[in-house]
């Protein structure tokens, strides 16, 4: 089993973010009630979470989360136990139902749901064939180098015209190739036609809809588009790409739209649908217009800009991906994406590895006490550099240390690092689109850090707009689920979109006449005073 996308969203009530971009699995449980509740379970890299929304007001009614353990068997390796993931999904769904019953909500009225992430399992026994490989994992670096070396001109963008992606450790196909090359059990299961492959959404949907007893093996277009096996123009698995990676197409899940009913959960009356995490955040921020953009601050940072029904190929190191396909008869919409590997993960590193902070919330207090990094700069390239460089061999660095430097300055430098990386991918996005953004919509757990948001506005020299309910990824998955044909409890027409309260951070520095306030050369940030 293994992950290949940073996040997945399930329309039955589960949100999951593991691998590649993202994977986030969101299961949105949709209720045919007067208040139109839309409960949703999100499974991320570190948690499975359950959210319950009011489909008319987008108000968060209830939530529950279960932590998922990550294993680091070797340097650069990051894994999770697929059985633990599915058990935590069950627990989240059970606790959610209990909380809904405490609110006097009849769960038998649930109308719909969704899910997502990637790995291998045995369709006959229902057992995973390997642990889930998390998107930050670097074990495939030698596989990537070998694939690039066989490409014409050793060009890492050799497949970009079909996939929108560079050949990178970030995406599923190289992890799948590594498993076939290095795990006998996986190879034997594929040869004997017992193996199934999918992102985490596929695994969860298959398990919840019956497993080896008729479980549905599918994914949606947003998750499929991050595997490097999917043609974003034909909207299907590509035989040439599968031959390039030497992966049999028979093991791949059926590709569906992001807003339709996939199947019925066997033990409760929930329906399933699925949406990738960053795509769900784009929907949750209601970025339905061409040029609309959002940035999600989670384990990593993911800036997406809606480019409409035509894909825009980046000349500046960004990804071209499918934003969403909201129905079987609706056209796909595309997006440019800038992916940053380490954002919130730098705070966890300061806490767990260095002991500099005792809790994630403490970093804001420390950074505010310093008020500056005092010339200290932090490049958290723990898993190489993603957009716009795609350099897996890069490593992290802290520079500019003096005898005066203390943990407060390091905390401030860590927050600045997140903002600097966002500035660079936003600059690349402006160059690709030709139309500069005038403000940035943001969401994700890190956006509760007010100092970070103000720093981001200053470094971008533009307003930063944050919804007061920051879990827009979960909201987006719920909206897509609720709008599915046969569910129909949520309208996505412009006149019926919910009004979400926001707060705006204006730049507090003089931005006139400034262009890029910093440069990054081979992983070194130079800040222009």
CSV table of C-alpha atoms in Angstrom, one decimal, residues 15-389:
chain,number,residue,atom,x,y,z
A,15,UNK,CA,-11.2,14.1,4.6
A,16,UNK,CA,-7.7,12.7,4.3
A,17,UNK,CA,-4.3,14.3,3.5
A,18,UNK,CA,-1.4,12.0,3.1
A,19,UNK,CA,0.6,11.8,0.0
A,20,UNK,CA,1.7,13.8,-3.0
A,21,UNK,CA,0.0,17.4,-2.9
A,22,UNK,CA,-1.3,16.4,-1.6
A,23,UNK,CA,-3.6,13.4,-0.3
A,24,UNK,CA,-6.7,14.4,1.7
A,25,UNK,CA,-9.6,12.0,2.1
A,26,UNK,CA,-12.9,13.7,3.0
A,27,UNK,CA,-16.0,11.8,3.6
A,28,UNK,CA,-18.9,14.1,3.7
A,29,UNK,CA,-22.1,12.7,5.2
A,30,UNK,CA,-25.0,14.6,3.7
A,31,UNK,CA,-28.3,14.7,5.5
A,32,UNK,CA,-31.8,15.2,4.1
A,33,UNK,CA,-32.9,17.3,7.0
A,34,UNK,CA,-34.5,20.7,7.3
A,35,UNK,CA,-31.1,22.2,8.3
A,36,UNK,CA,-29.3,20.2,5.6
A,37,UNK,CA,-26.4,19.0,7.7
A,38,UNK,CA,-23.3,17.8,5.8
A,39,UNK,CA,-20.9,15.8,8.1
A,40,UNK,CA,-17.5,15.0,6.7
A,41,UNK,CA,-14.4,13.0,7.8
A,42,UNK,CA,-11.0,14.3,6.8
A,43,UNK,CA,-8.0,12.0,6.9
A,44,UNK,CA,-4.7,14.0,6.7
A,45,UNK,CA,-1.0,13.1,7.0
A,46,UNK,CA,-1.3,13.3,10.8
A,47,UNK,CA,-5.0,13.0,11.6
A,48,UNK,CA,-8.3,11.6,10.5
A,49,UNK,CA,-10.9,14.2,11.2
A,50,UNK,CA,-14.7,14.4,11.1
A,51,UNK,CA,-16.6,17.7,10.3
A,52,UNK,CA,-20.3,18.3,10.3
A,53,UNK,CA,-21.5,21.3,8.3
A,54,UNK,CA,-24.8,23.0,7.8
A,55,UNK,CA,-25.3,22.9,4.1
A,56,UNK,CA,-27.3,26.2,4.0
A,57,UNK,CA,-25.0,28.3,6.1
A,58,UNK,CA,-21.6,26.5,5.9
A,59,UNK,CA,-21.5,26.6,9.7
A,60,UNK,CA,-19.4,24.0,11.4
A,61,UNK,CA,-21.7,22.0,13.6
A,62,UNK,CA,-19.4,19.4,15.1
A,63,UNK,CA,-16.0,17.8,14.7
A,64,UNK,CA,-13.9,14.9,15.9
A,65,UNK,CA,-10.3,13.8,15.1
A,66,UNK,CA,-8.0,10.8,15.7
A,67,UNK,CA,-4.2,11.1,15.4
A,68,UNK,CA,-2.4,8.8,12.9
A,69,UNK,CA,1.1,7.6,13.8
A,70,UNK,CA,3.9,8.1,11.3
A,71,UNK,CA,6.9,5.8,11.1
A,72,UNK,CA,10.4,6.7,10.0
A,73,UNK,CA,12.1,3.4,9.3
A,74,UNK,CA,15.1,4.9,7.5
A,75,UNK,CA,16.5,8.4,6.8
A,76,UNK,CA,14.1,10.1,4.4
A,77,UNK,CA,11.4,7.4,4.7
A,78,UNK,CA,7.9,8.3,5.9
A,79,UNK,CA,5.2,5.6,6.3
A,80,UNK,CA,1.8,5.0,7.8
A,81,UNK,CA,-0.1,1.8,8.6
A,82,UNK,CA,-3.1,1.4,6.2
A,83,UNK,CA,-5.0,-0.6,8.8
A,84,UNK,CA,-4.6,2.1,11.4
A,85,UNK,CA,-5.9,4.6,8.8
A,86,UNK,CA,-9.0,2.7,8.1
A,87,UNK,CA,-9.6,1.9,11.7
A,88,UNK,CA,-9.3,5.6,12.6
A,89,UNK,CA,-11.9,6.3,9.8
A,90,UNK,CA,-14.3,3.9,11.4
A,91,UNK,CA,-13.7,5.5,14.8
A,92,UNK,CA,-14.3,9.0,13.4
A,93,UNK,CA,-17.5,7.9,11.7
A,94,UNK,CA,-18.7,6.2,14.9
A,95,UNK,CA,-17.9,9.2,17.1
A,96,UNK,CA,-19.5,11.5,14.6
A,97,UNK,CA,-22.7,9.5,14.6
A,98,UNK,CA,-22.7,9.6,18.4
A,99,UNK,CA,-22.3,13.3,18.5
A,100,UNK,CA,-25.1,13.8,15.9
A,101,UNK,CA,-27.4,11.6,18.0
A,102,UNK,CA,-26.6,13.8,21.0
A,103,UNK,CA,-27.7,16.8,18.9
A,104,UNK,CA,-31.0,14.8,18.2
A,105,UNK,CA,-30.1,14.3,14.6
A,106,UNK,CA,-31.4,11.1,13.0
A,107,UNK,CA,-28.4,9.5,11.1
A,108,UNK,CA,-30.8,7.4,9.1
A,109,UNK,CA,-31.5,10.5,7.1
A,110,UNK,CA,-28.0,10.8,5.8
A,111,UNK,CA,-28.0,11.1,2.0
A,112,UNK,CA,-24.5,11.2,0.7
A,113,UNK,CA,-20.7,11.0,1.3
A,114,UNK,CA,-17.0,11.0,-0.1
A,115,UNK,CA,-13.3,9.7,0.3
A,116,UNK,CA,-9.4,9.5,-0.9
A,117,UNK,CA,-5.4,8.5,-0.9
A,118,UNK,CA,-2.8,5.8,-2.7
A,119,UNK,CA,-1.3,2.3,-2.1
A,120,UNK,CA,-1.3,-1.5,-2.8
A,121,UNK,CA,-3.6,-4.2,-1.4
A,122,UNK,CA,-4.7,-7.7,-2.1
A,123,UNK,CA,-8.2,-7.8,-3.5
A,124,UNK,CA,-8.7,-11.5,-2.4
A,125,UNK,CA,-7.6,-11.2,1.3
A,126,UNK,CA,-8.3,-7.5,1.7
A,127,UNK,CA,-4.9,-7.1,3.3
A,128,UNK,CA,-2.5,-4.2,2.5
A,129,UNK,CA,0.7,-5.4,0.8
A,130,UNK,CA,2.9,-2.6,2.2
A,131,UNK,CA,2.7,0.4,4.4
A,132,UNK,CA,1.4,3.7,3.0
A,133,UNK,CA,4.3,5.8,1.7
A,134,UNK,CA,3.7,9.4,2.7
A,135,UNK,CA,4.1,12.2,0.1
A,136,UNK,CA,7.2,13.7,1.8
A,137,UNK,CA,9.0,10.3,1.5
A,138,UNK,CA,12.3,10.5,-0.4
A,139,UNK,CA,13.2,6.8,-0.9
A,140,UNK,CA,12.3,7.0,-4.6
A,141,UNK,CA,15.1,9.5,-5.4
A,142,UNK,CA,17.2,6.9,-7.2
A,143,UNK,CA,14.1,5.8,-9.1
A,144,UNK,CA,13.5,9.3,-10.2
A,145,UNK,CA,17.1,9.8,-11.3
A,146,UNK,CA,16.9,6.6,-13.3
A,147,UNK,CA,13.7,7.6,-15.0
A,148,UNK,CA,15.0,11.1,-15.8
A,149,UNK,CA,18.2,9.6,-17.3
A,150,UNK,CA,16.2,7.5,-19.7
A,151,UNK,CA,14.1,10.6,-20.8
A,152,UNK,CA,15.2,12.4,-24.0
A,153,UNK,CA,17.7,15.0,-23.0
A,154,UNK,CA,17.5,13.8,-19.4
A,155,UNK,CA,14.5,16.2,-19.1
A,156,UNK,CA,12.5,15.9,-15.9
A,157,UNK,CA,9.6,17.6,-17.7
A,158,UNK,CA,9.5,14.9,-20.4
A,159,UNK,CA,6.0,13.8,-19.5
A,160,UNK,CA,4.6,17.3,-18.6
A,161,UNK,CA,2.7,17.7,-21.8
A,162,UNK,CA,0.4,14.8,-20.7
A,163,UNK,CA,0.6,14.9,-16.9
A,164,UNK,CA,1.3,18.6,-16.1
A,165,UNK,CA,3.9,17.3,-13.7
A,166,UNK,CA,7.7,16.9,-13.6
A,167,UNK,CA,9.2,13.5,-12.7
A,168,UNK,CA,9.6,13.9,-9.0
A,169,UNK,CA,9.5,11.9,-5.7
A,170,UNK,CA,6.3,13.7,-4.9
A,171,UNK,CA,4.0,11.7,-7.2
A,172,UNK,CA,2.5,8.3,-7.0
A,173,UNK,CA,3.9,6.6,-10.1
A,174,UNK,CA,7.5,6.6,-8.9
A,175,UNK,CA,6.5,5.2,-5.5
A,176,UNK,CA,4.5,2.5,-7.3
A,177,UNK,CA,7.6,1.7,-9.4
A,178,UNK,CA,9.7,1.5,-6.3
A,179,UNK,CA,7.3,-0.9,-4.7
A,180,UNK,CA,7.3,-3.2,-7.8
A,181,UNK,CA,11.1,-3.1,-7.8
A,182,UNK,CA,11.8,-3.6,-4.1
A,183,UNK,CA,8.9,-5.5,-2.5
A,184,UNK,CA,8.5,-9.2,-3.5
A,185,UNK,CA,5.0,-9.5,-2.0
A,186,UNK,CA,3.8,-6.6,-4.2
A,187,UNK,CA,5.4,-7.9,-7.3
A,188,UNK,CA,4.0,-11.4,-6.8
A,189,UNK,CA,0.5,-10.1,-6.2
A,190,UNK,CA,0.6,-8.0,-9.4
A,191,UNK,CA,1.9,-11.0,-11.4
A,192,UNK,CA,-0.9,-13.2,-10.0
A,193,UNK,CA,-3.5,-10.5,-10.7
A,194,UNK,CA,-4.4,-10.1,-7.0
A,195,UNK,CA,-3.2,-6.6,-6.5
A,196,UNK,CA,-5.2,-3.4,-6.5
A,197,UNK,CA,-3.6,0.1,-6.4
A,198,UNK,CA,-5.1,3.4,-5.5
A,199,UNK,CA,-4.6,6.5,-3.5
A,200,UNK,CA,-5.9,6.6,0.1
A,201,UNK,CA,-9.4,7.5,-1.2
A,202,UNK,CA,-9.5,4.4,-3.3
A,203,UNK,CA,-8.5,2.2,-0.3
A,204,UNK,CA,-11.1,3.8,2.1
A,205,UNK,CA,-13.9,3.7,-0.5
A,206,UNK,CA,-13.1,0.0,-1.3
A,207,UNK,CA,-13.1,-0.9,2.4
A,208,UNK,CA,-16.3,1.0,3.3
A,209,UNK,CA,-18.3,-0.2,0.3
A,210,UNK,CA,-17.6,-3.9,0.9
A,211,UNK,CA,-13.9,-4.6,0.5
A,212,UNK,CA,-13.3,-8.1,-1.0
A,213,UNK,CA,-17.1,-8.6,-1.1
A,214,UNK,CA,-17.8,-6.3,-3.9
A,215,UNK,CA,-16.1,-3.1,-2.8
A,216,UNK,CA,-15.9,-0.2,-5.3
A,217,UNK,CA,-12.4,0.4,-6.7
A,218,UNK,CA,-12.4,4.0,-7.9
A,219,UNK,CA,-10.9,7.4,-7.5
A,220,UNK,CA,-11.7,10.9,-8.8
A,221,UNK,CA,-10.0,13.0,-11.5
A,222,UNK,CA,-8.2,15.3,-9.1
A,223,UNK,CA,-6.5,12.4,-7.3
A,224,UNK,CA,-5.8,10.5,-10.5
A,225,UNK,CA,-4.2,13.6,-12.0
A,226,UNK,CA,-1.4,13.5,-9.4
A,227,UNK,CA,-0.2,10.0,-10.1
A,228,UNK,CA,1.7,10.7,-13.3
A,229,UNK,CA,-0.2,7.9,-15.0
A,230,UNK,CA,-3.3,10.1,-15.9
A,231,UNK,CA,-3.6,12.1,-19.1
A,232,UNK,CA,-5.1,15.5,-18.0
A,233,UNK,CA,-6.3,16.1,-21.6
A,234,UNK,CA,-8.1,12.8,-22.3
A,235,UNK,CA,-9.2,12.5,-18.7
A,236,UNK,CA,-8.2,8.9,-18.4
A,237,UNK,CA,-5.3,6.6,-17.6
A,238,UNK,CA,-2.7,6.8,-20.4
A,239,UNK,CA,-1.3,3.6,-22.0
A,240,UNK,CA,2.0,5.4,-23.0
A,241,UNK,CA,2.5,6.7,-19.4
A,242,UNK,CA,1.8,3.3,-17.9
A,243,UNK,CA,4.4,1.7,-20.3
A,244,UNK,CA,6.9,4.4,-19.4
A,245,UNK,CA,6.7,3.4,-15.7
A,246,UNK,CA,6.1,-0.3,-16.6
A,247,UNK,CA,2.9,-0.4,-14.6
A,248,UNK,CA,-0.1,-2.6,-15.6
A,249,UNK,CA,-3.3,-0.6,-16.2
A,250,UNK,CA,-5.4,-3.5,-14.7
A,251,UNK,CA,-4.4,-2.6,-11.1
A,252,UNK,CA,-5.6,1.0,-11.4
A,253,UNK,CA,-9.0,2.2,-10.1
A,254,UNK,CA,-11.8,3.5,-12.3
A,255,UNK,CA,-11.7,7.3,-12.6
A,256,UNK,CA,-14.9,9.2,-11.7
A,257,UNK,CA,-15.9,12.9,-11.4
A,258,UNK,CA,-15.5,14.8,-8.2
A,259,UNK,CA,-19.2,15.1,-7.5
A,260,UNK,CA,-21.2,11.9,-8.0
A,261,UNK,CA,-22.3,9.0,-5.9
A,262,UNK,CA,-19.7,6.2,-6.0
A,263,UNK,CA,-21.4,3.6,-3.8
A,264,UNK,CA,-23.1,2.8,-0.5
A,265,UNK,CA,-21.3,2.2,2.8
A,266,UNK,CA,-22.1,-1.3,3.9
A,267,UNK,CA,-22.7,-0.8,7.6
A,268,UNK,CA,-24.4,2.7,7.6
A,269,UNK,CA,-26.7,4.4,5.1
A,270,UNK,CA,-23.9,6.7,3.8
A,271,UNK,CA,-23.1,7.4,0.1
A,272,UNK,CA,-19.6,8.1,-1.1
A,273,UNK,CA,-17.9,10.6,-3.4
A,274,UNK,CA,-14.3,12.0,-3.5
A,275,UNK,CA,-12.2,15.1,-4.1
A,276,UNK,CA,-8.5,15.8,-3.7
A,277,UNK,CA,-7.5,18.0,-0.7
A,278,UNK,CA,-6.2,21.1,-2.5
A,279,UNK,CA,-9.0,20.9,-5.0
A,280,UNK,CA,-11.4,20.7,-2.1
A,281,UNK,CA,-9.8,23.8,-0.5
A,282,UNK,CA,-10.3,25.6,-3.9
A,283,UNK,CA,-14.0,24.7,-3.9
A,284,UNK,CA,-14.3,25.6,-0.2
A,285,UNK,CA,-12.8,29.1,-0.9
A,286,UNK,CA,-15.4,29.3,-3.7
A,287,UNK,CA,-12.7,29.9,-6.3
A,288,UNK,CA,-14.9,29.0,-9.2
A,289,UNK,CA,-13.9,31.9,-11.5
A,290,UNK,CA,-10.9,31.9,-13.8
A,291,UNK,CA,-8.0,33.6,-12.0
A,292,UNK,CA,-9.3,32.9,-8.5
A,293,UNK,CA,-6.6,31.6,-6.2
A,294,UNK,CA,-6.1,30.3,-2.6
A,295,UNK,CA,-3.1,29.1,-0.5
A,296,UNK,CA,-3.5,26.4,2.1
A,297,UNK,CA,-1.0,26.3,5.0
A,298,UNK,CA,-0.8,22.8,6.4
A,299,UNK,CA,2.0,20.3,6.6
A,300,UNK,CA,3.1,21.9,3.4
A,301,UNK,CA,1.9,25.0,1.5
A,302,UNK,CA,-0.2,24.7,-1.7
A,303,UNK,CA,-1.1,27.7,-3.8
A,304,UNK,CA,-3.7,26.9,-6.6
A,305,UNK,CA,-5.1,29.3,-9.2
A,306,UNK,CA,-8.2,28.4,-11.3
A,307,UNK,CA,-7.3,28.6,-15.0
A,308,UNK,CA,-10.8,27.6,-16.3
A,309,UNK,CA,-11.6,24.7,-18.7
A,310,UNK,CA,-8.2,24.9,-20.5
A,311,UNK,CA,-5.0,23.7,-18.9
A,312,UNK,CA,-2.1,26.2,-18.7
A,313,UNK,CA,1.4,24.7,-18.9
A,314,UNK,CA,3.8,26.4,-16.6
A,315,UNK,CA,7.2,27.8,-17.8
A,316,UNK,CA,8.2,28.7,-14.3
A,317,UNK,CA,8.2,25.5,-12.3
A,318,UNK,CA,4.6,25.1,-11.4
A,319,UNK,CA,2.3,22.1,-11.8
A,320,UNK,CA,-0.7,21.9,-14.1
A,321,UNK,CA,-3.4,19.9,-12.4
A,322,UNK,CA,-7.2,19.2,-12.5
A,323,UNK,CA,-9.0,21.5,-10.1
A,324,UNK,CA,-12.3,19.7,-10.1
A,325,UNK,CA,-15.0,18.1,-12.2
A,326,UNK,CA,-18.3,18.7,-10.5
A,327,UNK,CA,-20.5,16.1,-12.1
A,328,UNK,CA,-20.4,13.4,-14.8
A,329,UNK,CA,-21.7,15.8,-17.5
A,330,UNK,CA,-19.7,18.9,-16.4
A,331,UNK,CA,-16.4,19.9,-17.9
A,332,UNK,CA,-13.2,19.6,-15.9
A,333,UNK,CA,-11.6,22.8,-14.7
A,334,UNK,CA,-7.8,23.1,-14.4
A,335,UNK,CA,-5.4,24.9,-12.1
A,336,UNK,CA,-1.8,26.0,-11.8
A,337,UNK,CA,-0.3,24.8,-8.5
A,338,UNK,CA,2.7,25.8,-6.5
A,339,UNK,CA,3.7,23.1,-4.0
A,340,UNK,CA,5.9,23.8,-0.9
A,341,UNK,CA,6.9,20.6,1.0
A,342,UNK,CA,7.5,22.1,4.4
A,343,UNK,CA,5.3,24.7,6.1
A,344,UNK,CA,3.5,23.6,9.3
A,345,UNK,CA,6.0,20.7,9.4
A,346,UNK,CA,8.7,23.1,10.3
A,347,UNK,CA,6.9,24.0,13.5
A,348,UNK,CA,6.5,20.3,14.3
A,349,UNK,CA,10.3,19.9,13.7
A,350,UNK,CA,11.1,22.7,16.1
A,351,UNK,CA,8.9,21.0,18.7
A,352,UNK,CA,9.6,17.3,18.3
A,353,UNK,CA,13.2,17.3,17.0
A,354,UNK,CA,14.7,20.4,18.6
A,355,UNK,CA,12.6,21.0,21.7
A,356,UNK,CA,12.6,24.7,21.0
A,357,UNK,CA,8.8,25.0,21.5
A,358,UNK,CA,6.5,22.9,23.7
A,359,UNK,CA,3.4,23.3,21.5
A,360,UNK,CA,2.6,24.5,18.0
A,361,UNK,CA,0.8,27.5,19.4
A,362,UNK,CA,3.9,28.7,21.3
A,363,UNK,CA,5.8,29.6,18.1
A,364,UNK,CA,3.7,32.8,17.6
A,365,UNK,CA,4.5,34.0,21.1
A,366,UNK,CA,8.3,33.4,20.7
A,367,UNK,CA,8.4,35.0,17.3
A,368,UNK,CA,6.4,38.0,18.5
A,369,UNK,CA,8.8,38.5,21.4
A,370,UNK,CA,11.7,38.8,19.0
A,371,UNK,CA,9.9,40.9,16.4
A,372,UNK,CA,12.6,40.0,13.8
A,373,UNK,CA,14.9,37.1,12.8
A,374,UNK,CA,17.8,39.4,13.4
A,375,UNK,CA,19.5,38.3,10.2
A,376,UNK,CA,18.8,34.6,10.7
A,377,UNK,CA,17.4,32.7,7.8
A,378,UNK,CA,15.9,29.3,7.6
A,379,UNK,CA,15.4,27.1,4.5
A,380,UNK,CA,13.4,24.0,5.7
A,381,UNK,CA,14.3,21.8,2.7
A,382,UNK,CA,13.8,18.6,4.8
A,383,UNK,CA,12.4,16.8,1.7
A,384,UNK,CA,14.2,18.7,-0.9
A,385,UNK,CA,12.8,21.7,-2.7
A,386,UNK,CA,9.4,21.5,-4.5
A,387,UNK,CA,8.1,24.3,-6.7
A,388,UNK,CA,9.6,26.1,-8.5
A,389,UNK,CA,12.9,24.1,-8.4
